[in-house]
Amino acid sequence: GENVEQHPSTLSVQEGDSAVIKCTYSDSASNYFPWYKQELGKRPQLIIDIRSNVGEKKDQRIAVTLNKTAKHFSLHITETQPEDSAVYFCAPFVMNRDDKIIFGKGTRLHILP
Amino acid sequence: NAGVTQTPKFQVLKTGQSMTLQCAQDMNHNSMYWYRQDPGMGLRLIYYSASEGTTDKGEVPNGYNVSRLNKREFSLRLESAAPSQTSVYFCATKTDTQYFGPGTRLTVL
């Protein structure tokens, strides 16, 4: 089955600086790469995703980059703000294949004032 | 549209008691999932269902059973609850991405 790892497990950055979280996966057939944000006491919510036919996608201050050869993708947050403090998860899978979807263990992001 | 709903929101059980967590969706999605999230931890897959009438084990299925009687509903049953099953349980559906319910916070004493 899919083996998913996230690094780092905890990340502290000064407000206004950038943050990068990396997700590595083992299933080379994976072709959908989402990032979820989970605020304290709430459900995970999709913030950005990328499909394997593109290498980068950007949405305002967040972006996702994909390296299919190396089997990893990364979440980039620029100009970080206090509301970016949360836990972020990756969960890559194969679209149109009904299979288990495994989450990375999460990255706790702290934005320091 | 309610999306994905879960009942109950909170539950306290004693060791050995049984209960069923309910999940329903109105998005007409085929795939549904049950995850558990322990305090400060990630999401671990318990069971999933690719379509009505089919279920498969995830990473941590022991101590749980599931039922997918129709497309809308996917229930999770604890036959004999243990303190190790204290967790927040999330149900999710999938089309091109996953959509999560609000969660059920379960405490087993």
PDB file of C-alpha atoms in Angstrom:
ATOM      1  CA  GLY A   1       0.000   0.000   0.000  1.00  0.00           C
ATOM      2  CA  GLU A   2       0.889   3.659  -0.170  1.00  0.00           C
ATOM      3  CA  ASN A   3       3.542   4.898   2.253  1.00  0.00           C
ATOM      4  CA  VAL A   4       3.207   8.644   2.890  1.00  0.00           C
ATOM      5  CA  GLU A   5       5.665  10.733   4.875  1.00  0.00           C
ATOM      6  CA  GLN A   6       5.592  14.414   5.742  1.00  0.00           C
ATOM      7  CA  HIS A   7       8.461  16.643   6.824  1.00  0.00           C
ATOM      8  CA  PRO A   8       8.895  18.464   9.056  1.00  0.00           C
ATOM      9  CA  SER A   9       6.483  17.345  11.763  1.00  0.00           C
ATOM     10  CA  THR A  10       6.590  20.818  13.347  1.00  0.00           C
ATOM     11  CA  LEU A  11       7.514  24.131  11.770  1.00  0.00           C
ATOM     12  CA  SER A  12       7.751  27.565  13.365  1.00  0.00           C
ATOM     13  CA  VAL A  13       8.172  30.648  11.177  1.00  0.00           C
ATOM     14  CA  GLN A  14       8.052  34.379  11.793  1.00  0.00           C
ATOM     15  CA  GLU A  15       4.943  36.117  10.548  1.00  0.00           C
ATOM     16  CA  GLY A  16       5.591  37.329   7.028  1.00  0.00           C
ATOM     17  CA  ASP A  17       8.176  34.638   6.249  1.00  0.00           C
ATOM     18  CA  SER A  18       7.612  31.608   4.009  1.00  0.00           C
ATOM     19  CA  ALA A  19       6.898  28.019   5.011  1.00  0.00           C
ATOM     20  CA  VAL A  20       7.506  24.835   3.023  1.00  0.00           C
ATOM     21  CA  ILE A  21       6.172  21.378   3.862  1.00  0.00           C
ATOM     22  CA  LYS A  22       7.206  18.291   1.922  1.00  0.00           C
ATOM     23  CA  CYS A  23       5.279  15.073   1.294  1.00  0.00           C
ATOM     24  CA  THR A  24       6.893  11.933  -0.102  1.00  0.00           C
ATOM     25  CA  TYR A  25       4.912   8.937  -1.337  1.00  0.00           C
ATOM     26  CA  SER A  26       5.653   5.441  -2.569  1.00  0.00           C
ATOM     27  CA  ASP A  27       2.951   4.587  -5.134  1.00  0.00           C
ATOM     28  CA  SER A  28       4.217   5.746  -8.530  1.00  0.00           C
ATOM     29  CA  ALA A  29       0.656   5.433  -9.896  1.00  0.00           C
ATOM     30  CA  SER A  30      -0.548   8.305  -7.674  1.00  0.00           C
ATOM     31  CA  ASN A  31      -1.847  11.128  -9.831  1.00  0.00           C
ATOM     32  CA  TYR A  32      -3.732  13.396  -7.415  1.00  0.00           C
ATOM     33  CA  PHE A  33      -1.904  15.379  -4.758  1.00  0.00           C
ATOM     34  CA  PRO A  34      -3.952  17.370  -2.226  1.00  0.00           C
ATOM     35  CA  TRP A  35      -3.073  19.415   0.816  1.00  0.00           C
ATOM     36  CA  TYR A  36      -5.525  19.760   3.699  1.00  0.00           C
ATOM     37  CA  LYS A  37      -5.555  22.298   6.509  1.00  0.00           C
ATOM     38  CA  GLN A  38      -6.996  21.383   9.895  1.00  0.00           C
ATOM     39  CA  GLU A  39      -7.623  24.079  12.460  1.00  0.00           C
ATOM     40  CA  LEU A  40      -7.991  23.173  16.119  1.00  0.00           C
ATOM     41  CA  GLY A  41     -11.209  21.262  16.772  1.00  0.00           C
ATOM     42  CA  LYS A  42     -12.296  21.321  13.128  1.00  0.00           C
ATOM     43  CA  ARG A  43     -12.394  18.934  10.209  1.00  0.00           C
ATOM     44  CA  PRO A  44      -9.643  18.773   7.552  1.00  0.00           C
ATOM     45  CA  GLN A  45     -10.389  20.994   4.560  1.00  0.00           C
ATOM     46  CA  LEU A  46      -8.806  20.985   1.132  1.00  0.00           C
ATOM     47  CA  ILE A  47      -6.726  24.115   0.486  1.00  0.00           C
ATOM     48  CA  ILE A  48      -4.955  23.239  -2.747  1.00  0.00           C
ATOM     49  CA  ASP A  49      -4.403  20.260  -5.000  1.00  0.00           C
ATOM     50  CA  ILE A  50      -2.474  19.340  -8.106  1.00  0.00           C
ATOM     51  CA  ARG A  51      -2.823  16.673 -10.739  1.00  0.00           C
ATOM     52  CA  SER A  52       0.114  14.855 -12.266  1.00  0.00           C
ATOM     53  CA  ASN A  53      -0.101  16.596 -15.611  1.00  0.00           C
ATOM     54  CA  VAL A  54       1.210  19.858 -14.126  1.00  0.00           C
ATOM     55  CA  GLY A  55       4.282  20.678 -12.067  1.00  0.00           C
ATOM     56  CA  GLU A  56       3.046  23.682 -10.098  1.00  0.00           C
ATOM     57  CA  LYS A  57      -0.180  25.350  -9.076  1.00  0.00           C
ATOM     58  CA  LYS A  58      -0.620  28.615  -7.238  1.00  0.00           C
ATOM     59  CA  ASP A  59      -3.566  30.187  -5.416  1.00  0.00           C
ATOM     60  CA  GLN A  60      -2.761  33.578  -3.910  1.00  0.00           C
ATOM     61  CA  ARG A  61      -0.285  32.932  -1.065  1.00  0.00           C
ATOM     62  CA  ILE A  62      -0.238  29.150  -1.345  1.00  0.00           C
ATOM     63  CA  ALA A  63       1.309  26.943  -3.997  1.00  0.00           C
ATOM     64  CA  VAL A  64       1.963  23.273  -4.557  1.00  0.00           C
ATOM     65  CA  THR A  65       4.872  21.860  -6.557  1.00  0.00           C
ATOM     66  CA  LEU A  66       5.165  18.292  -7.782  1.00  0.00           C
ATOM     67  CA  ASN A  67       8.178  16.161  -8.632  1.00  0.00           C
ATOM     68  CA  LYS A  68       6.780  12.880  -9.953  1.00  0.00           C
ATOM     69  CA  THR A  69      10.187  11.423 -10.732  1.00  0.00           C
ATOM     70  CA  ALA A  70      11.312  11.790  -7.130  1.00  0.00           C
ATOM     71  CA  LYS A  71       7.799  11.048  -5.809  1.00  0.00           C
ATOM     72  CA  HIS A  72       7.317  14.090  -3.658  1.00  0.00           C
ATOM     73  CA  PHE A  73       5.233  17.257  -3.618  1.00  0.00           C
ATOM     74  CA  SER A  74       5.446  20.341  -1.471  1.00  0.00           C
ATOM     75  CA  LEU A  75       3.187  23.008  -0.008  1.00  0.00           C
ATOM     76  CA  HIS A  76       4.527  26.556  -0.087  1.00  0.00           C
ATOM     77  CA  ILE A  77       2.961  29.355   1.956  1.00  0.00           C
ATOM     78  CA  THR A  78       4.333  32.862   1.419  1.00  0.00           C
ATOM     79  CA  GLU A  79       3.832  35.988   3.533  1.00  0.00           C
ATOM     80  CA  THR A  80       2.576  33.858   6.414  1.00  0.00           C
ATOM     81  CA  GLN A  81      -0.166  35.233   8.654  1.00  0.00           C
ATOM     82  CA  PRO A  82      -1.411  34.189  12.124  1.00  0.00           C
ATOM     83  CA  GLU A  83      -4.420  32.415  10.572  1.00  0.00           C
ATOM     84  CA  ASP A  84      -2.040  30.058   8.784  1.00  0.00           C
ATOM     85  CA  SER A  85      -1.309  28.392  12.148  1.00  0.00           C
ATOM     86  CA  ALA A  86      -2.808  24.915  11.825  1.00  0.00           C
ATOM     87  CA  VAL A  87      -1.937  21.309  11.036  1.00  0.00           C
ATOM     88  CA  TYR A  88      -1.405  20.477   7.374  1.00  0.00           C
ATOM     89  CA  PHE A  89      -1.852  17.014   5.854  1.00  0.00           C
ATOM     90  CA  CYS A  90      -1.077  15.439   2.503  1.00  0.00           C
ATOM     91  CA  ALA A  91      -2.954  12.403   1.147  1.00  0.00           C
ATOM     92  CA  PRO A  92      -1.937  11.423  -2.411  1.00  0.00           C
ATOM     93  CA  PHE A  93      -3.958   8.844  -4.316  1.00  0.00           C
ATOM     94  CA  VAL A  94      -4.797   7.402  -7.711  1.00  0.00           C
ATOM     95  CA  MET A  95      -7.870   9.020  -9.233  1.00  0.00           C
ATOM     96  CA  ASN A  96     -10.520   6.631 -10.551  1.00  0.00           C
ATOM     97  CA  ARG A  97      -9.094   3.770  -8.507  1.00  0.00           C
ATOM     98  CA  ASP A  98     -11.092   2.841  -5.439  1.00  0.00           C
ATOM     99  CA  ASP A  99      -8.452   2.196  -2.853  1.00  0.00           C
ATOM    100  CA  LYS A 100      -7.455   3.166   0.635  1.00  0.00           C
ATOM    101  CA  ILE A 101      -6.333   6.783   1.014  1.00  0.00           C
ATOM    102  CA  ILE A 102      -3.514   7.172   3.517  1.00  0.00           C
ATOM    103  CA  PHE A 103      -2.680  10.490   5.161  1.00  0.00           C
ATOM    104  CA  GLY A 104       0.718  11.759   6.139  1.00  0.00           C
ATOM    105  CA  LYS A 105       1.185  12.260   9.883  1.00  0.00           C
ATOM    106  CA  GLY A 106       0.753  16.003   9.561  1.00  0.00           C
ATOM    107  CA  THR A 107       2.854  19.141  10.007  1.00  0.00           C
ATOM    108  CA  ARG A 108       2.011  21.538  12.810  1.00  0.00           C
ATOM    109  CA  LEU A 109       2.732  25.072  11.591  1.00  0.00           C
ATOM    110  CA  HIS A 110       3.214  27.838  14.173  1.00  0.00           C
ATOM    111  CA  ILE A 111       3.298  31.446  12.994  1.00  0.00           C
ATOM    112  CA  LEU A 112       5.307  33.513  15.457  1.00  0.00           C
ATOM    113  CA  PRO A 113       4.407  37.193  16.012  1.00  0.00           C
TER     114      PRO A 113
ATOM    115  CA  ASN B   1     -26.963  20.560   0.701  1.00  0.00           C
ATOM    116  CA  ALA B   2     -25.740  19.268   4.054  1.00  0.00           C
ATOM    117  CA  GLY B   3     -22.652  17.575   2.563  1.00  0.00           C
ATOM    118  CA  VAL B   4     -21.365  14.961   4.993  1.00  0.00           C
ATOM    119  CA  THR B   5     -23.138  14.673   8.349  1.00  0.00           C
ATOM    120  CA  GLN B   6     -22.196  12.615  11.394  1.00  0.00           C
ATOM    121  CA  THR B   7     -24.114  11.646  14.510  1.00  0.00           C
ATOM    122  CA  PRO B   8     -23.631  11.906  17.385  1.00  0.00           C
ATOM    123  CA  LYS B   9     -21.254  14.862  17.827  1.00  0.00           C
ATOM    124  CA  PHE B  10     -20.112  13.665  21.249  1.00  0.00           C
ATOM    125  CA  GLN B  11     -20.383  10.347  23.086  1.00  0.00           C
ATOM    126  CA  VAL B  12     -19.088   8.916  26.334  1.00  0.00           C
ATOM    127  CA  LEU B  13     -19.067   5.136  26.754  1.00  0.00           C
ATOM    128  CA  LYS B  14     -17.990   2.761  29.448  1.00  0.00           C
ATOM    129  CA  THR B  15     -15.546  -0.029  28.624  1.00  0.00           C
ATOM    130  CA  GLY B  16     -17.403  -2.923  27.045  1.00  0.00           C
ATOM    131  CA  GLN B  17     -20.377  -0.920  25.803  1.00  0.00           C
ATOM    132  CA  SER B  18     -21.295  -0.919  22.137  1.00  0.00           C
ATOM    133  CA  MET B  19     -22.374   1.880  19.831  1.00  0.00           C
ATOM    134  CA  THR B  20     -22.773   2.807  16.191  1.00  0.00           C
ATOM    135  CA  LEU B  21     -21.477   6.008  14.645  1.00  0.00           C
ATOM    136  CA  GLN B  22     -23.596   7.215  11.749  1.00  0.00           C
ATOM    137  CA  CYS B  23     -22.447   8.992   8.610  1.00  0.00           C
ATOM    138  CA  ALA B  24     -24.631  10.218   5.771  1.00  0.00           C
ATOM    139  CA  GLN B  25     -23.906  12.165   2.577  1.00  0.00           C
ATOM    140  CA  ASP B  26     -26.100  13.908   0.035  1.00  0.00           C
ATOM    141  CA  MET B  27     -23.396  14.416  -2.599  1.00  0.00           C
ATOM    142  CA  ASN B  28     -24.049  11.177  -4.489  1.00  0.00           C
ATOM    143  CA  HIS B  29     -20.451  10.037  -4.046  1.00  0.00           C
ATOM    144  CA  ASN B  30     -19.596   6.365  -4.383  1.00  0.00           C
ATOM    145  CA  SER B  31     -16.609   6.171  -2.021  1.00  0.00           C
ATOM    146  CA  MET B  32     -16.850   6.663   1.735  1.00  0.00           C
ATOM    147  CA  TYR B  33     -14.229   6.399   4.491  1.00  0.00           C
ATOM    148  CA  TRP B  34     -13.888   6.220   8.258  1.00  0.00           C
ATOM    149  CA  TYR B  35     -10.803   7.708   9.942  1.00  0.00           C
ATOM    150  CA  ARG B  36      -9.807   8.119  13.549  1.00  0.00           C
ATOM    151  CA  GLN B  37      -7.667  10.937  14.877  1.00  0.00           C
ATOM    152  CA  ASP B  38      -6.073  10.614  18.293  1.00  0.00           C
ATOM    153  CA  PRO B  39      -5.113  13.823  20.162  1.00  0.00           C
ATOM    154  CA  GLY B  40      -2.261  15.612  18.411  1.00  0.00           C
ATOM    155  CA  MET B  41      -1.978  12.869  15.830  1.00  0.00           C
ATOM    156  CA  GLY B  42      -2.752  12.292  12.175  1.00  0.00           C
ATOM    157  CA  LEU B  43      -5.704  10.587  10.510  1.00  0.00           C
ATOM    158  CA  ARG B  44      -5.639   6.803  10.348  1.00  0.00           C
ATOM    159  CA  LEU B  45      -7.937   4.895   8.012  1.00  0.00           C
ATOM    160  CA  ILE B  46     -10.212   2.349   9.721  1.00  0.00           C
ATOM    161  CA  TYR B  47     -12.408   1.095   6.866  1.00  0.00           C
ATOM    162  CA  TYR B  48     -13.526   2.316   3.491  1.00  0.00           C
ATOM    163  CA  SER B  49     -16.257   1.529   0.990  1.00  0.00           C
ATOM    164  CA  ALA B  50     -15.823   1.947  -2.752  1.00  0.00           C
ATOM    165  CA  SER B  51     -19.541   1.497  -3.437  1.00  0.00           C
ATOM    166  CA  GLU B  52     -22.814   0.364  -1.929  1.00  0.00           C
ATOM    167  CA  GLY B  53     -22.471  -3.148  -0.521  1.00  0.00           C
ATOM    168  CA  THR B  54     -18.651  -3.259  -0.498  1.00  0.00           C
ATOM    169  CA  THR B  55     -16.252  -2.564   2.351  1.00  0.00           C
ATOM    170  CA  ASP B  56     -12.501  -2.996   2.858  1.00  0.00           C
ATOM    171  CA  LYS B  57     -10.094  -2.759   5.781  1.00  0.00           C
ATOM    172  CA  GLY B  58      -7.843   0.210   6.244  1.00  0.00           C
ATOM    173  CA  GLU B  59      -4.796   0.677   8.472  1.00  0.00           C
ATOM    174  CA  VAL B  60      -6.451   0.090  11.867  1.00  0.00           C
ATOM    175  CA  PRO B  61      -9.617  -2.055  11.469  1.00  0.00           C
ATOM    176  CA  ASN B  62      -9.365  -4.154  14.647  1.00  0.00           C
ATOM    177  CA  GLY B  63     -12.219  -3.577  17.081  1.00  0.00           C
ATOM    178  CA  TYR B  64     -14.523  -2.065  14.456  1.00  0.00           C
ATOM    179  CA  ASN B  65     -17.157  -3.180  11.979  1.00  0.00           C
ATOM    180  CA  VAL B  66     -18.788  -1.185   9.213  1.00  0.00           C
ATOM    181  CA  SER B  67     -21.925  -1.329   7.154  1.00  0.00           C
ATOM    182  CA  ARG B  68     -22.714   0.289   3.795  1.00  0.00           C
ATOM    183  CA  LEU B  69     -26.363  -0.562   3.230  1.00  0.00           C
ATOM    184  CA  ASN B  70     -27.021   2.166   0.667  1.00  0.00           C
ATOM    185  CA  LYS B  71     -25.155   4.854  -1.235  1.00  0.00           C
ATOM    186  CA  ARG B  72     -25.902   7.591   1.289  1.00  0.00           C
ATOM    187  CA  GLU B  73     -24.966   5.941   4.585  1.00  0.00           C
ATOM    188  CA  PHE B  74     -21.836   4.336   6.022  1.00  0.00           C
ATOM    189  CA  SER B  75     -21.915   3.339   9.684  1.00  0.00           C
ATOM    190  CA  LEU B  76     -19.097   2.369  12.057  1.00  0.00           C
ATOM    191  CA  ARG B  77     -19.780   0.020  14.945  1.00  0.00           C
ATOM    192  CA  LEU B  78     -17.796  -0.589  18.096  1.00  0.00           C
ATOM    193  CA  GLU B  79     -18.968  -3.905  19.525  1.00  0.00           C
ATOM    194  CA  SER B  80     -17.074  -3.712  22.827  1.00  0.00           C
ATOM    195  CA  ALA B  81     -15.524  -0.298  23.378  1.00  0.00           C
ATOM    196  CA  ALA B  82     -12.043   0.006  24.912  1.00  0.00           C
ATOM    197  CA  PRO B  83     -10.238   3.081  26.300  1.00  0.00           C
ATOM    198  CA  SER B  84      -7.791   2.805  23.366  1.00  0.00           C
ATOM    199  CA  GLN B  85     -10.700   3.707  21.072  1.00  0.00           C
ATOM    200  CA  THR B  86     -11.022   7.163  22.618  1.00  0.00           C
ATOM    201  CA  SER B  87     -10.585   9.403  19.601  1.00  0.00           C
ATOM    202  CA  VAL B  88     -12.253  11.741  17.147  1.00  0.00           C
ATOM    203  CA  TYR B  89     -13.857   9.842  14.292  1.00  0.00           C
ATOM    204  CA  PHE B  90     -14.190  11.446  10.880  1.00  0.00           C
ATOM    205  CA  CYS B  91     -16.269  10.179   8.005  1.00  0.00           C
ATOM    206  CA  ALA B  92     -15.330  11.273   4.483  1.00  0.00           C
ATOM    207  CA  THR B  93     -16.564  10.855   0.931  1.00  0.00           C
ATOM    208  CA  LYS B  94     -14.572  11.073  -2.281  1.00  0.00           C
ATOM    209  CA  THR B  95     -15.133  12.141  -5.827  1.00  0.00           C
ATOM    210  CA  ASP B  96     -12.062  13.919  -7.217  1.00  0.00           C
ATOM    211  CA  THR B  97     -11.108  14.840  -3.656  1.00  0.00           C
ATOM    212  CA  GLN B  98     -12.207  14.001  -0.139  1.00  0.00           C
ATOM    213  CA  TYR B  99     -14.886  15.816   1.839  1.00  0.00           C
ATOM    214  CA  PHE B 100     -15.016  15.360   5.593  1.00  0.00           C
ATOM    215  CA  GLY B 101     -17.852  15.330   8.090  1.00  0.00           C
ATOM    216  CA  PRO B 102     -17.612  17.395  11.298  1.00  0.00           C
ATOM    217  CA  GLY B 103     -16.447  14.444  13.391  1.00  0.00           C
ATOM    218  CA  THR B 104     -17.649  12.492  16.426  1.00  0.00           C
ATOM    219  CA  ARG B 105     -15.690  12.930  19.638  1.00  0.00           C
ATOM    220  CA  LEU B 106     -15.769   9.602  21.508  1.00  0.00           C
ATOM    221  CA  THR B 107     -14.496   9.002  25.023  1.00  0.00           C
ATOM    222  CA  VAL B 108     -14.322   5.484  26.460  1.00  0.00           C
ATOM    223  CA  LEU B 109     -13.945   5.321  30.233  1.00  0.00           C
TER     224      LEU B 109
END
